[in-house]
PDB file of C-alpha atoms and ligand atoms in Angstrom:
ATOM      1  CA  UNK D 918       0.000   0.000   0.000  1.00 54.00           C
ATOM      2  CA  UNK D 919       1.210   3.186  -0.731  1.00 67.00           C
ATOM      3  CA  UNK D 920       2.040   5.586   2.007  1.00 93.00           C
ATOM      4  CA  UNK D 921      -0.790   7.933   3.118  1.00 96.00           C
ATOM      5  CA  UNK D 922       1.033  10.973   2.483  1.00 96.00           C
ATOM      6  CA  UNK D 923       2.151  10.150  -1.076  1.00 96.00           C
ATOM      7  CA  UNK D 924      -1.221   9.024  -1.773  1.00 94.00           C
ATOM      8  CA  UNK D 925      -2.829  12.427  -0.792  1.00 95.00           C
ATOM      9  CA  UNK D 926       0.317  14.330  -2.555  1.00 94.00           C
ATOM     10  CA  UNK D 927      -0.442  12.358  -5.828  1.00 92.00           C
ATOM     11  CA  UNK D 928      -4.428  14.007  -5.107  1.00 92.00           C
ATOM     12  CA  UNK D 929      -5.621  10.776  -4.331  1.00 94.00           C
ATOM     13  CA  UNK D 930      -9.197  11.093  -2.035  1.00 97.00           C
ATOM     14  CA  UNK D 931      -9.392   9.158   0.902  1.00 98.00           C
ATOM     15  CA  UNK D 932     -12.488   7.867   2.785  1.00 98.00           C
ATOM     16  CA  UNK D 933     -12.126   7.420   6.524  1.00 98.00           C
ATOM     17  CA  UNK D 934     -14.620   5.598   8.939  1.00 98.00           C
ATOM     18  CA  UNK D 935     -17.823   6.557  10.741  1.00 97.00           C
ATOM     19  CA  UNK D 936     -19.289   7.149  14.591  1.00 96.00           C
ATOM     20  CA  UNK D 937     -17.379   4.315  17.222  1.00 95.00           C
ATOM     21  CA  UNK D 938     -19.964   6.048  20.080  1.00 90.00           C
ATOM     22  CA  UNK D 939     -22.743   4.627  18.167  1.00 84.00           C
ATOM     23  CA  UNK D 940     -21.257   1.318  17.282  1.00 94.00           C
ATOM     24  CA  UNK D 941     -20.022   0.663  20.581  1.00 96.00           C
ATOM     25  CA  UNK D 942     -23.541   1.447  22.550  1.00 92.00           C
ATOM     26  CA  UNK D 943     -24.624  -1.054  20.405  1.00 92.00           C
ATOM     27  CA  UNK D 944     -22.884  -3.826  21.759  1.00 94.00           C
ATOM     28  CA  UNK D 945     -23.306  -3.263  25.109  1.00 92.00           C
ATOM     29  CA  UNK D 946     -20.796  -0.131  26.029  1.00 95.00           C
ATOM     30  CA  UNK D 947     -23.277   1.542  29.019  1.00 93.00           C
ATOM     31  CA  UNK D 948     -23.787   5.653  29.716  1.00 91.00           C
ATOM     32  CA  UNK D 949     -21.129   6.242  31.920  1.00 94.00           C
ATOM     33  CA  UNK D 950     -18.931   3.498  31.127  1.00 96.00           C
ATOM     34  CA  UNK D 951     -15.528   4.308  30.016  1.00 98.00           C
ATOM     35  CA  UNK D 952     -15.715   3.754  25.995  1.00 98.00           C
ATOM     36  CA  UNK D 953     -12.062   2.393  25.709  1.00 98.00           C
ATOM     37  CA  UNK D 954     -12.122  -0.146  28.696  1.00 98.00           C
ATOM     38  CA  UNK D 955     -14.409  -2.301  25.676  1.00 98.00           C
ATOM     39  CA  UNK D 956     -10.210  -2.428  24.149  1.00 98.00           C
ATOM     40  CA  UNK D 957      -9.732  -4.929  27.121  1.00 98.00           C
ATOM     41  CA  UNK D 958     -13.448  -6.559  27.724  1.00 97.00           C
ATOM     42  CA  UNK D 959     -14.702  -6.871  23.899  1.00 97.00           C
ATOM     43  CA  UNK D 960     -11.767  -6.491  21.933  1.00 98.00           C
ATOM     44  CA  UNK D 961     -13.998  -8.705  19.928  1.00 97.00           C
ATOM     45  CA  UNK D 962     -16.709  -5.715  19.527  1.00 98.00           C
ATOM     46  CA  UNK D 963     -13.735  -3.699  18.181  1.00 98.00           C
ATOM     47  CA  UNK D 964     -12.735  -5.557  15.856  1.00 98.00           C
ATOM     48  CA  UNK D 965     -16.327  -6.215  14.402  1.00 98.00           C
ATOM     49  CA  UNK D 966     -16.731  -2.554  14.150  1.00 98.00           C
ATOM     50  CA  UNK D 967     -13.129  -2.140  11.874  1.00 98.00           C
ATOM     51  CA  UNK D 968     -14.337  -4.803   9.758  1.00 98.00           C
ATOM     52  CA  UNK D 969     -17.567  -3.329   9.117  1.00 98.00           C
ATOM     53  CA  UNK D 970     -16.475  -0.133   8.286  1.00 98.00           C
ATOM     54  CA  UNK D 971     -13.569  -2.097   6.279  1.00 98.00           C
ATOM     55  CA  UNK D 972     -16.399  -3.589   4.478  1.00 98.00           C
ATOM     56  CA  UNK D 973     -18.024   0.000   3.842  1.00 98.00           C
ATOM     57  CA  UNK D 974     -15.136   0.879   1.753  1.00 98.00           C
ATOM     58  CA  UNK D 975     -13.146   2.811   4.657  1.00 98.00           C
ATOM     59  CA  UNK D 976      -9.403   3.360   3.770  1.00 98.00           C
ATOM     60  CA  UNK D 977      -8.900   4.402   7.254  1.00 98.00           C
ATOM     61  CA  UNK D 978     -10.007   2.983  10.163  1.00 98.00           C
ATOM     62  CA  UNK D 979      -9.811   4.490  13.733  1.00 98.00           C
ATOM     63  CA  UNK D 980      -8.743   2.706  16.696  1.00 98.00           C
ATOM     64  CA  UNK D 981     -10.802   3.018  19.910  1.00 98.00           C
ATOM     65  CA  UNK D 982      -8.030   5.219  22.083  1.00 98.00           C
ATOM     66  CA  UNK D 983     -10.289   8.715  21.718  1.00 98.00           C
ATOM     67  CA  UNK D 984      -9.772   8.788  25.517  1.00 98.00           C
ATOM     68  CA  UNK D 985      -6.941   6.912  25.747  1.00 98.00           C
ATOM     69  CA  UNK D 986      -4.587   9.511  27.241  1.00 98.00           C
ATOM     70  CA  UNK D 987      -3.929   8.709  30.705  1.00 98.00           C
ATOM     71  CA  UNK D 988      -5.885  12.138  31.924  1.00 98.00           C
ATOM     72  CA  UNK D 989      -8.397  11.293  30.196  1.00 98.00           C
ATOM     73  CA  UNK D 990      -9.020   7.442  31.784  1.00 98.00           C
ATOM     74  CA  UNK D 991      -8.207   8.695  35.473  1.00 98.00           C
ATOM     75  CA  UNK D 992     -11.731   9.575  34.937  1.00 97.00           C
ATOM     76  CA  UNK D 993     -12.393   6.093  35.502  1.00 98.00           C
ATOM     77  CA  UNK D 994      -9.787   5.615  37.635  1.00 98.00           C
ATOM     78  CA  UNK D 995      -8.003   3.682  34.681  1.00 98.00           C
ATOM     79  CA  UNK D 996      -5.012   5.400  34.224  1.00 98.00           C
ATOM     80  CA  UNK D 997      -2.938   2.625  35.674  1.00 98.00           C
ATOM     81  CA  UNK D 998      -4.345   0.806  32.295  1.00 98.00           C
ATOM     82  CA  UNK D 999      -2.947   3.153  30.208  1.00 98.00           C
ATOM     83  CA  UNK D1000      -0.493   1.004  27.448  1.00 98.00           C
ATOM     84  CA  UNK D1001      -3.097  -2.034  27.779  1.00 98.00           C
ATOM     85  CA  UNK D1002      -6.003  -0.176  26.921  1.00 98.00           C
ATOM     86  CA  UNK D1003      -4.230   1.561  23.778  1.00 98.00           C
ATOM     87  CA  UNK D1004      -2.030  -0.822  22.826  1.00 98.00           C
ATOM     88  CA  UNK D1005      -5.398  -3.641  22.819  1.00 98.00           C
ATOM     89  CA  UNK D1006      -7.047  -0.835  21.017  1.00 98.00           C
ATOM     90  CA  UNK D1007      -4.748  -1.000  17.921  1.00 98.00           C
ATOM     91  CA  UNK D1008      -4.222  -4.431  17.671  1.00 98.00           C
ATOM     92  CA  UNK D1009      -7.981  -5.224  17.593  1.00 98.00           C
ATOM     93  CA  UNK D1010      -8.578  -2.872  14.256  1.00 98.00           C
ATOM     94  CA  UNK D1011      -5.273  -4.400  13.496  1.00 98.00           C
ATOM     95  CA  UNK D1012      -6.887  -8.057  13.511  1.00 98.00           C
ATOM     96  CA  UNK D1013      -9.537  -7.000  11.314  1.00 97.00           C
ATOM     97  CA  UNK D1014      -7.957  -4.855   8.882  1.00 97.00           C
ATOM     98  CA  UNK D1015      -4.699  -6.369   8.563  1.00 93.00           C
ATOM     99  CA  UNK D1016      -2.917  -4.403   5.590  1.00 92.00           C
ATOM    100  CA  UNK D1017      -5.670  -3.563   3.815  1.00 96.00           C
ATOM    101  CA  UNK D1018      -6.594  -0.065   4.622  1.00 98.00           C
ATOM    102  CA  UNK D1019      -4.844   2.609   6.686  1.00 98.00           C
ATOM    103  CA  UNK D1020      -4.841   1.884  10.580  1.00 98.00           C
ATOM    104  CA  UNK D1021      -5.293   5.644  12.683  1.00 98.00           C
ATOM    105  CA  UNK D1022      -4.591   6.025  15.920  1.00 98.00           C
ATOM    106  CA  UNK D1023      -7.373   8.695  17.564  1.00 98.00           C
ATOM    107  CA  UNK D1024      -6.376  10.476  20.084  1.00 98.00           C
ATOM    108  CA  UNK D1025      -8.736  13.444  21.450  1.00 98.00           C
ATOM    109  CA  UNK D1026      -8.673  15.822  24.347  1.00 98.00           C
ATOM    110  CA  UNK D1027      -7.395  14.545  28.110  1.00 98.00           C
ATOM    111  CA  UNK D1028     -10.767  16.674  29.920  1.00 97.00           C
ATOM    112  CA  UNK D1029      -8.384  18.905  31.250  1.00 96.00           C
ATOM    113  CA  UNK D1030      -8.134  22.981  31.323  1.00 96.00           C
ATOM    114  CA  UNK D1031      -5.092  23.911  30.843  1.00 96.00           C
ATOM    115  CA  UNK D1032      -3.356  26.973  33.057  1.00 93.00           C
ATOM    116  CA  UNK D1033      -4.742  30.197  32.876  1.00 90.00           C
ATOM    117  CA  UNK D1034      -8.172  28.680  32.311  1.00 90.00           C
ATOM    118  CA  UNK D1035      -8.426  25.055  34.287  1.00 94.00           C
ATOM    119  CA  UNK D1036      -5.592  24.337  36.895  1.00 94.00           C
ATOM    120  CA  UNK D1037      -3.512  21.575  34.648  1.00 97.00           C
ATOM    121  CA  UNK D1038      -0.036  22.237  33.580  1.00 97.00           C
ATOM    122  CA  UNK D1039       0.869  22.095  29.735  1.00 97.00           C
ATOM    123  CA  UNK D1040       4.039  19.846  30.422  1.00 98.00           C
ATOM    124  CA  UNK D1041       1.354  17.100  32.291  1.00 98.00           C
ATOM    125  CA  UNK D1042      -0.952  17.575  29.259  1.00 98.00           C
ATOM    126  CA  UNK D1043       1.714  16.754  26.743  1.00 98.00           C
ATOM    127  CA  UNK D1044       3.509  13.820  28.731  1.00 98.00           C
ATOM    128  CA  UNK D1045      -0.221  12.533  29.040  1.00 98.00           C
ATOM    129  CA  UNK D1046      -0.402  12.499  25.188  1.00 98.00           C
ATOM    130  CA  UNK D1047       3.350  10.925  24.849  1.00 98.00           C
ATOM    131  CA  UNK D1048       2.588   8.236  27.143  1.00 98.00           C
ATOM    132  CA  UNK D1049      -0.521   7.311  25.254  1.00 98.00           C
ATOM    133  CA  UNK D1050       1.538   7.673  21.652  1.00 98.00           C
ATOM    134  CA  UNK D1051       4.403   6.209  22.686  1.00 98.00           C
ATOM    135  CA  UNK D1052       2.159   2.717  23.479  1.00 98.00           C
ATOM    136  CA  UNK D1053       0.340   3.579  20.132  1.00 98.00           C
ATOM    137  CA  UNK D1054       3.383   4.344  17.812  1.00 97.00           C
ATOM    138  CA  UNK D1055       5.068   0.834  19.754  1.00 97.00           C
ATOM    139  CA  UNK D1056       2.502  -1.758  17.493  1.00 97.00           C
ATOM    140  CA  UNK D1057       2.494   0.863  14.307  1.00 95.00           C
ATOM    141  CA  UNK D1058      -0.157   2.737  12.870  1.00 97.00           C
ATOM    142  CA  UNK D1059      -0.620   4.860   9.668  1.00 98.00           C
ATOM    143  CA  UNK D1060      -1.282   8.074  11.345  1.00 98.00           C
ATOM    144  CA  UNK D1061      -1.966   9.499  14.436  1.00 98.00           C
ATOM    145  CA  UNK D1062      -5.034  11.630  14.413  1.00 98.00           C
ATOM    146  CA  UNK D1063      -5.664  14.519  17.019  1.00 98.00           C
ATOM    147  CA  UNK D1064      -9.466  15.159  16.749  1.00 98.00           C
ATOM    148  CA  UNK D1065     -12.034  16.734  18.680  1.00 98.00           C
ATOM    149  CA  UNK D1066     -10.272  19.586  19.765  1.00 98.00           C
ATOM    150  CA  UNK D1067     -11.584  22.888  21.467  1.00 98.00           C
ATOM    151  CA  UNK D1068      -8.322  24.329  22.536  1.00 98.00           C
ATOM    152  CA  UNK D1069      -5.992  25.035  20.354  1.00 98.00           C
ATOM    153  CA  UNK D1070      -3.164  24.874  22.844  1.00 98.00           C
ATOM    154  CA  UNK D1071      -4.122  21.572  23.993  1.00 98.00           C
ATOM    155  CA  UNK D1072      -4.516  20.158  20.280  1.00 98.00           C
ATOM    156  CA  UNK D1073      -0.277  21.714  19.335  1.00 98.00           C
ATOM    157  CA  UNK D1074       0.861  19.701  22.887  1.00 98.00           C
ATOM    158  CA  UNK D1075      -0.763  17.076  21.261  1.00 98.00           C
ATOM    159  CA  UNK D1076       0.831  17.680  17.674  1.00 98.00           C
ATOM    160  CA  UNK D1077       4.142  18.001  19.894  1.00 98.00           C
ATOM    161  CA  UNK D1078       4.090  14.689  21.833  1.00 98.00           C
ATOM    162  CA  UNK D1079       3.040  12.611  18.484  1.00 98.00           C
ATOM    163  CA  UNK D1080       6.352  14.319  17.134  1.00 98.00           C
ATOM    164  CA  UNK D1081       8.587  13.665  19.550  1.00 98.00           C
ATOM    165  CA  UNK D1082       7.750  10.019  20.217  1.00 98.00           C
ATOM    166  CA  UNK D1083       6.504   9.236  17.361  1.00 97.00           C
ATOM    167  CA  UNK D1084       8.550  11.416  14.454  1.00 96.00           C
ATOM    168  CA  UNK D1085       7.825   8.593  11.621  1.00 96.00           C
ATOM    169  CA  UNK D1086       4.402   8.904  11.755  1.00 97.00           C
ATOM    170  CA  UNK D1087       2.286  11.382   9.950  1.00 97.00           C
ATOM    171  CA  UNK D1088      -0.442  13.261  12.061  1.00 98.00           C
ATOM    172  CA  UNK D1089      -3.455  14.894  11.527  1.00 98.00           C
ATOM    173  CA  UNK D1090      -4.833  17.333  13.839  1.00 98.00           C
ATOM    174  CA  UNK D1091      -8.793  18.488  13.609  1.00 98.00           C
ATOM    175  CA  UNK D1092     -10.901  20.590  15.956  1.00 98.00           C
ATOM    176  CA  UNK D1093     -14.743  21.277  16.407  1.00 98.00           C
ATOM    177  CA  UNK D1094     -16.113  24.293  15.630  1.00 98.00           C
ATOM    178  CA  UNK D1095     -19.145  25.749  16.638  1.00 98.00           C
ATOM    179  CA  UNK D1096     -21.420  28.390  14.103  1.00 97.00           C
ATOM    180  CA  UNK D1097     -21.828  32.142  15.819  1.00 97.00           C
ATOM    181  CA  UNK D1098     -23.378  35.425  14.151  1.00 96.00           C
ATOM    182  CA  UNK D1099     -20.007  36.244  13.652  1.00 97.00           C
ATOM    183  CA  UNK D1100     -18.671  32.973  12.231  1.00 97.00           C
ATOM    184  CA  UNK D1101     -17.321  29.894  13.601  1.00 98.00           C
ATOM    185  CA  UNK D1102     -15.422  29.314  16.737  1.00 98.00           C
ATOM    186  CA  UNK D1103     -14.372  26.608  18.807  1.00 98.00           C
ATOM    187  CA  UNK D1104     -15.991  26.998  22.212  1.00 96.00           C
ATOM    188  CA  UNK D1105     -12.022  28.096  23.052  1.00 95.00           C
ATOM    189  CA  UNK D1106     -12.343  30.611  20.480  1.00 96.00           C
ATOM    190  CA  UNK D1107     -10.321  29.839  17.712  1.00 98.00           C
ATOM    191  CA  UNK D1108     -11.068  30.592  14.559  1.00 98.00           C
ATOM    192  CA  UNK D1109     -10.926  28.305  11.417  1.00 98.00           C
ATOM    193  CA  UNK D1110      -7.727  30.260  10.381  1.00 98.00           C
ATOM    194  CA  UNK D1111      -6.071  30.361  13.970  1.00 98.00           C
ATOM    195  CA  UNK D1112      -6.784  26.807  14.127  1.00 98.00           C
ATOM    196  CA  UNK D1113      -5.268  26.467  10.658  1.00 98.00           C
ATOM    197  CA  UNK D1114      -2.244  28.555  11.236  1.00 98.00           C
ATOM    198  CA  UNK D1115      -1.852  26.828  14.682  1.00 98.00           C
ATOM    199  CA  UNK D1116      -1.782  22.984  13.567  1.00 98.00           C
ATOM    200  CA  UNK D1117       1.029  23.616  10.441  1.00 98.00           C
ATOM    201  CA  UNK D1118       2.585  25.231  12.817  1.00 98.00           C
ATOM    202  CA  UNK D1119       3.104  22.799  15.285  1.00 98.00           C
ATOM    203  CA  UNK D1120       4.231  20.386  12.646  1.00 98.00           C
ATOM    204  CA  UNK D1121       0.435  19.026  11.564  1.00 98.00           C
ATOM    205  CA  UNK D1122       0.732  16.705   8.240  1.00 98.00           C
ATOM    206  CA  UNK D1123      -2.799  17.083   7.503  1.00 98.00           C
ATOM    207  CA  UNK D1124      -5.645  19.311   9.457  1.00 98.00           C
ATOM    208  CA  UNK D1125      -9.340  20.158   9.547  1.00 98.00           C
ATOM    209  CA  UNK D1126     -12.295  19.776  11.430  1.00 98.00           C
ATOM    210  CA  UNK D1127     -14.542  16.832  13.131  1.00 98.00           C
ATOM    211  CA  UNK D1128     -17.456  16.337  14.949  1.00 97.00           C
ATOM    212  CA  UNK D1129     -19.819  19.273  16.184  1.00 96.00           C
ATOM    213  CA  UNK D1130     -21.390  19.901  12.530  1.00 97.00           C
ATOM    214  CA  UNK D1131     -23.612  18.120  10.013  1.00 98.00           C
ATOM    215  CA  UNK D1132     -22.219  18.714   6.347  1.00 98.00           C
ATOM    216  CA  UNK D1133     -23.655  21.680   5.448  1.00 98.00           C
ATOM    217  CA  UNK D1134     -21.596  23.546   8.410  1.00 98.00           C
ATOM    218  CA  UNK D1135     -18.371  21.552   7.255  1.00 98.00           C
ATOM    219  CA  UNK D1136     -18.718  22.488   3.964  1.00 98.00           C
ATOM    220  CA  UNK D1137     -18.615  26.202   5.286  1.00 98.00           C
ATOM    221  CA  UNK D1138     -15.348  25.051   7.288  1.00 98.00           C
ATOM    222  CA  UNK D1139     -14.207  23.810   4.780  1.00 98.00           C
ATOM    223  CA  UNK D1140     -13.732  26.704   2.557  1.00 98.00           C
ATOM    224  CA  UNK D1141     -12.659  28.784   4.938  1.00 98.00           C
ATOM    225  CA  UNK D1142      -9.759  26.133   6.049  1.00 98.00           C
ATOM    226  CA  UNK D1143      -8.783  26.395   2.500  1.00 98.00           C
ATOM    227  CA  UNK D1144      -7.881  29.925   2.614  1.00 98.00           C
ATOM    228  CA  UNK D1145      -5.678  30.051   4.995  1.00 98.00           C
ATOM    229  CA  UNK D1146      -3.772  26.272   4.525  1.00 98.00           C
ATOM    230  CA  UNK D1147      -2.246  24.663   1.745  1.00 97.00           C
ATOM    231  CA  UNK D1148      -2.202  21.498   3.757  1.00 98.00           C
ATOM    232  CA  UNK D1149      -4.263  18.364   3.083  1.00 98.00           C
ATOM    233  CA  UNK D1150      -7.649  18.918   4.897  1.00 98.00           C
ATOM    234  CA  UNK D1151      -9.257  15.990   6.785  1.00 98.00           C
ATOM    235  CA  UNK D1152     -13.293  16.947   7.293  1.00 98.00           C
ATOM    236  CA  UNK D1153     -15.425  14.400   9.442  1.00 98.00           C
ATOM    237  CA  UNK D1154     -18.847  15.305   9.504  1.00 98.00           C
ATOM    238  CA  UNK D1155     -21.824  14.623  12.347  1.00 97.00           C
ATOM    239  CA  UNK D1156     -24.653  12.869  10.778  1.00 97.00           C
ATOM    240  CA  UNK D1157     -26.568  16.478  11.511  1.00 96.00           C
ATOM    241  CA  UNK D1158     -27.442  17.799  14.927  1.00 93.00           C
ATOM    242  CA  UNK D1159     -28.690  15.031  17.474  1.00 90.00           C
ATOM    243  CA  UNK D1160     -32.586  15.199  18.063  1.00 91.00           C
ATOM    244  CA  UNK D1161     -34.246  13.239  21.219  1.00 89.00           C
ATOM    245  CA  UNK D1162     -36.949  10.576  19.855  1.00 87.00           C
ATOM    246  CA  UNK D1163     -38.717   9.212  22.760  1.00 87.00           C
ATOM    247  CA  UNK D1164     -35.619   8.626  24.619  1.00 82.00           C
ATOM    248  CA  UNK D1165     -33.094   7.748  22.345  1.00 82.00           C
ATOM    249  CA  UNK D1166     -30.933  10.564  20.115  1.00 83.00           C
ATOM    250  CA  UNK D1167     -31.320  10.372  16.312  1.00 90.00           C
ATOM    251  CA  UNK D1168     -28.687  12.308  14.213  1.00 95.00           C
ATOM    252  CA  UNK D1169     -31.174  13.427  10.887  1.00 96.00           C
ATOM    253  CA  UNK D1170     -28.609  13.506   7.887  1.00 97.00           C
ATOM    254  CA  UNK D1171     -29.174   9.953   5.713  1.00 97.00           C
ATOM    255  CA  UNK D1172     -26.527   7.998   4.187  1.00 98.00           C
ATOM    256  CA  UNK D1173     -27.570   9.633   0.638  1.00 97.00           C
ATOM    257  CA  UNK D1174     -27.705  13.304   2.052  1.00 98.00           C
ATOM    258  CA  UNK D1175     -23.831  12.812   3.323  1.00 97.00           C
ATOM    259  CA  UNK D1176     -23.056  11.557   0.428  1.00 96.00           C
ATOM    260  CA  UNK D1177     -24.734  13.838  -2.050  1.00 97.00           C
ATOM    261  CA  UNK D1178     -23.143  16.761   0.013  1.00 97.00           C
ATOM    262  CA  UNK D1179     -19.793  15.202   0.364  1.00 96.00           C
ATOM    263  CA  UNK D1180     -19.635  16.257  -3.606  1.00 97.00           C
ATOM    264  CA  UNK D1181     -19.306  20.269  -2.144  1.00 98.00           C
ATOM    265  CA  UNK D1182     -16.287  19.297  -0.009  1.00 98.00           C
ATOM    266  CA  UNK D1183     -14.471  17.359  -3.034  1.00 98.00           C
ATOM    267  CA  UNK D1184     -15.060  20.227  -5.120  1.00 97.00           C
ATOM    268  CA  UNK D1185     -13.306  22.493  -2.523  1.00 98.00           C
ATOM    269  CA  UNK D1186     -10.161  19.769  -2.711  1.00 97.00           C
ATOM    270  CA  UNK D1187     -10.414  18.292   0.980  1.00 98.00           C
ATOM    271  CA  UNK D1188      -8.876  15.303   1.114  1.00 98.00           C
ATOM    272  CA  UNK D1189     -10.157  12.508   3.674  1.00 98.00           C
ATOM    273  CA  UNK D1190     -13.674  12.534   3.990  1.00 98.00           C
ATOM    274  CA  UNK D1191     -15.138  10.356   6.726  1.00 98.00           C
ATOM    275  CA  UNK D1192     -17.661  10.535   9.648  1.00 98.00           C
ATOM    276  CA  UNK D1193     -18.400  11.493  12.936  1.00 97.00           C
ATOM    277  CA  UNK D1194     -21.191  11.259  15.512  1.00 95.00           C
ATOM    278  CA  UNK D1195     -24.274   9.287  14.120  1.00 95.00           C
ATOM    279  CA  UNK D1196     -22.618   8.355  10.836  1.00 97.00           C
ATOM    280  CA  UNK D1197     -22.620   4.586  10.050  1.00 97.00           C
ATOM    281  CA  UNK D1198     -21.397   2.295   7.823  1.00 98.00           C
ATOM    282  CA  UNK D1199     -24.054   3.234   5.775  1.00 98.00           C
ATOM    283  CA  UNK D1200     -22.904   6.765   5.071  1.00 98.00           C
ATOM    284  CA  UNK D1201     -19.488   5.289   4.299  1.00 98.00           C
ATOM    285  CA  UNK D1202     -20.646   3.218   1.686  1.00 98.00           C
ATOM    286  CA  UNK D1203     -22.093   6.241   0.660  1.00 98.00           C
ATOM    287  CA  UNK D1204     -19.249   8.515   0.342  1.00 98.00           C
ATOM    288  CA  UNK D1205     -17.244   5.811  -0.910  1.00 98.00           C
ATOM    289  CA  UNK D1206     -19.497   5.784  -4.173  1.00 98.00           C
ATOM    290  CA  UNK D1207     -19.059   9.775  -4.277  1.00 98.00           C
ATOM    291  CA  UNK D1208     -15.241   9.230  -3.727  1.00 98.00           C
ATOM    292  CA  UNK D1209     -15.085   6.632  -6.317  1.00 97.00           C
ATOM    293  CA  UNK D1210     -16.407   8.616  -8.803  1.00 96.00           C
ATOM    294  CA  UNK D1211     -14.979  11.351  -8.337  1.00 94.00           C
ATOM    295  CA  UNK D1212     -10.964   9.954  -8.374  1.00 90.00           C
ATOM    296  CA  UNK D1213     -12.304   7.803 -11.910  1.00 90.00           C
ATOM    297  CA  UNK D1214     -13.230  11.536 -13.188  1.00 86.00           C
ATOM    298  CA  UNK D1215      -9.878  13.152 -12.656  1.00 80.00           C
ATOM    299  CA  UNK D1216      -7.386   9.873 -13.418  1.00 73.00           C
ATOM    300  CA  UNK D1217      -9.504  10.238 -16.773  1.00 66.00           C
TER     301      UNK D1217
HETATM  302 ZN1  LIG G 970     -18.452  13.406  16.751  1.00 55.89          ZN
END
C-alpha cells in the first residue's frame, strides 16, 4: 500500500470511517462506562466494528483510544491501564484490517483545562499524550489523528508529543467548531484560520475539522480552512445535529444526504472525507461511491 502521504500528494481522495460512540452502545458499552475499557473486555466488539467499516469501503479505520490519554481514563480511575487499553485498542482494528486499509490512531482531548483557564499544567498535558503515543506508535499505525479539539493549545501539545515520540508517523490534527453570528469558533475561540495557522505550525501533516457539525456547516469550514492552509484537509462530519426521539438521540442527515453533500467538499479539494457522531457504515458506503467517482473523473 502506498504511504498515506504520497497518496494524498499524488491528489488521491481518501475515505475514513464513521461514529465508534454509536457502534459501541450497540454492543453493550453503558452511559457512563468508560468507551475504551471495551479495548480490554470486547476487543472482539472492536474488531467487528473495523471490519464493518472495512467492508463500507473505509481506507482508514480508527482505533478506539479517543480517551486513551492517561488524563483522560483517570476519569475512571483507569489510568494505571494506560499502554493495555491503547495498545489492545490497535491491535484489535489491526486483527480486522490487517494491511488492507490505513490503521489511525485517535487520540482526542485529556478533559483537562489547561493553566490560565483550568488548573492543569501544559508539560502534564503533553507527557499525558506521549505516554498514550508512545504505546500507540510501539505496534504501528498509519497516522496518528488529534481530533475533537476545542483548545488550540491543547490540540499543538498534542501535535508536539506525536512528534517527539513518534517522528515517523504522519499526524493529523482536527478541531470542532461551533457556528456564531459572527462565524465559527471553537468553544475556546479559535477561529478556522487560527486553528489552521496553529496545527502547520506545530508540525500538523494534515488538518481540519470533526465532529460538532452536520455537512452543510463543514462544507462552510471547509472553505474557509482552505484559505488560509495549503495542507491536506481531513473533514469528518456529524450525521446532523442530534434530536431526542422518545428517549433515544437520532442524528437526521441519511446515508444519501452525506453523500450527495460530500460532492461540495471534493469540489473544494479536501482530502479525507469520513464521519463522525451518528454516521454509520451506511454513510461510508455512501461517500465511498461519491469518492469513487470522483478519483475515476480526474485519473480520466
Ligand atoms: Zn463526533
Amino acid at each position: 500500500m502506498q504511504k498515506l502521504l504520497d497518496s494524498l500528494k499524488a491528489g488521491q481522495v481518501l475515505v475514513a470511517d464513521g461514529a465508534m460512540g454509536t457502534m459501541l452502545f450497540k454492543r453493550g458499552l453503558k452511559p457512563g462506562d468508560c468507551p475504551e475499557k471495551m479495548n480490554l473486555e470486547h476487543p472482539e466488539a472492536l474488531e467487528e466494528i473495523a471490519y464493518l467499516y472495512l467492508n463500507a469501503g473505509a481506507d482508514i479505520i480508527q482505533t478506539n483510544t479517543f480517551g486513551g490519554s492517561p488524563l483522560k481514563l483517570s476519569q475512571y480511575a483507569l489510568e494505571d491501564k494506560t499502554e493495555a487499553i491503547n495498545i489492545a485498542g490497535v491491535r484489535a482494528a489491526r486483527r480486522a484490517i490487517d494491511a488492507s486499509a490505513y490503521l489511525s490512531a485517535s487520540c482526542g482531548p485529556s478533559g483537562r483545562l489547561l493553566k490560565p483557564y483550568g488548573d492543569t499544567e501544559p508539560d502534564v498535558v503533553r507527557q499525558g499524550f506521549e505516554r498514550q503515543l508512545r504505546a500507540i506508535s510501539g505496534e504501528g499505525v498509519e497516522l496518528i489523528c488529534i481530533e475533537t479539539m476545542t483548545d488550540l493549545a491543547e490540540a499543538v501539545l498534542a501535535v508536539q508529543a506525536a512528534k517527539a515520540v513518534a517522528p515517523h508517523i504522519p499526524v493529523a490534527a482536527t478541531m470542532t467548531f461551533d457556528e456564531t453570528p459572527r462565524g465559527f469558533f471553537t468553544v475556546m475561540g479559535t477561529t478556522v484560520e487560527k486553528a489552521a495557522e496553529g496545527l502547520a505550525a506545530a508540525g500538523a501533516d494534515v488538518i481540519g475539522s470533526n465532529c460538532g457539525n452536520g455537512i452543510e456547516n463543514m462544507i462552510k469550514i471547509a472553505a474557509e480552512f482552505k484559505q488560509h492552509t495549503s495542507k491536506p484537509l481531513l473533514i469528518q462530519s456529524n450525521a446532523g445535529l442530534p434530536q431526542m426521539q422518545g428517549d433515544t438521540l437520532q442524528y437526521p442527515e441519511s446515508p444519501e444526504f452525506t453523500a450527495d453533500r460530500c460532492r461540495a467538499l471534493l469540489e473544494l479539494g479536501v482530502s479525507i472525507i469520513g464521519g463522525c457522531c451518528g454516521t454509520t457504515p451506511a454513510h461510508t458506503a455512501a461517500i465511498r461511491r461519491v469518492v469513487d467517482e470522483f478519483n475515476r473523473t480526474r485519473s480520466d
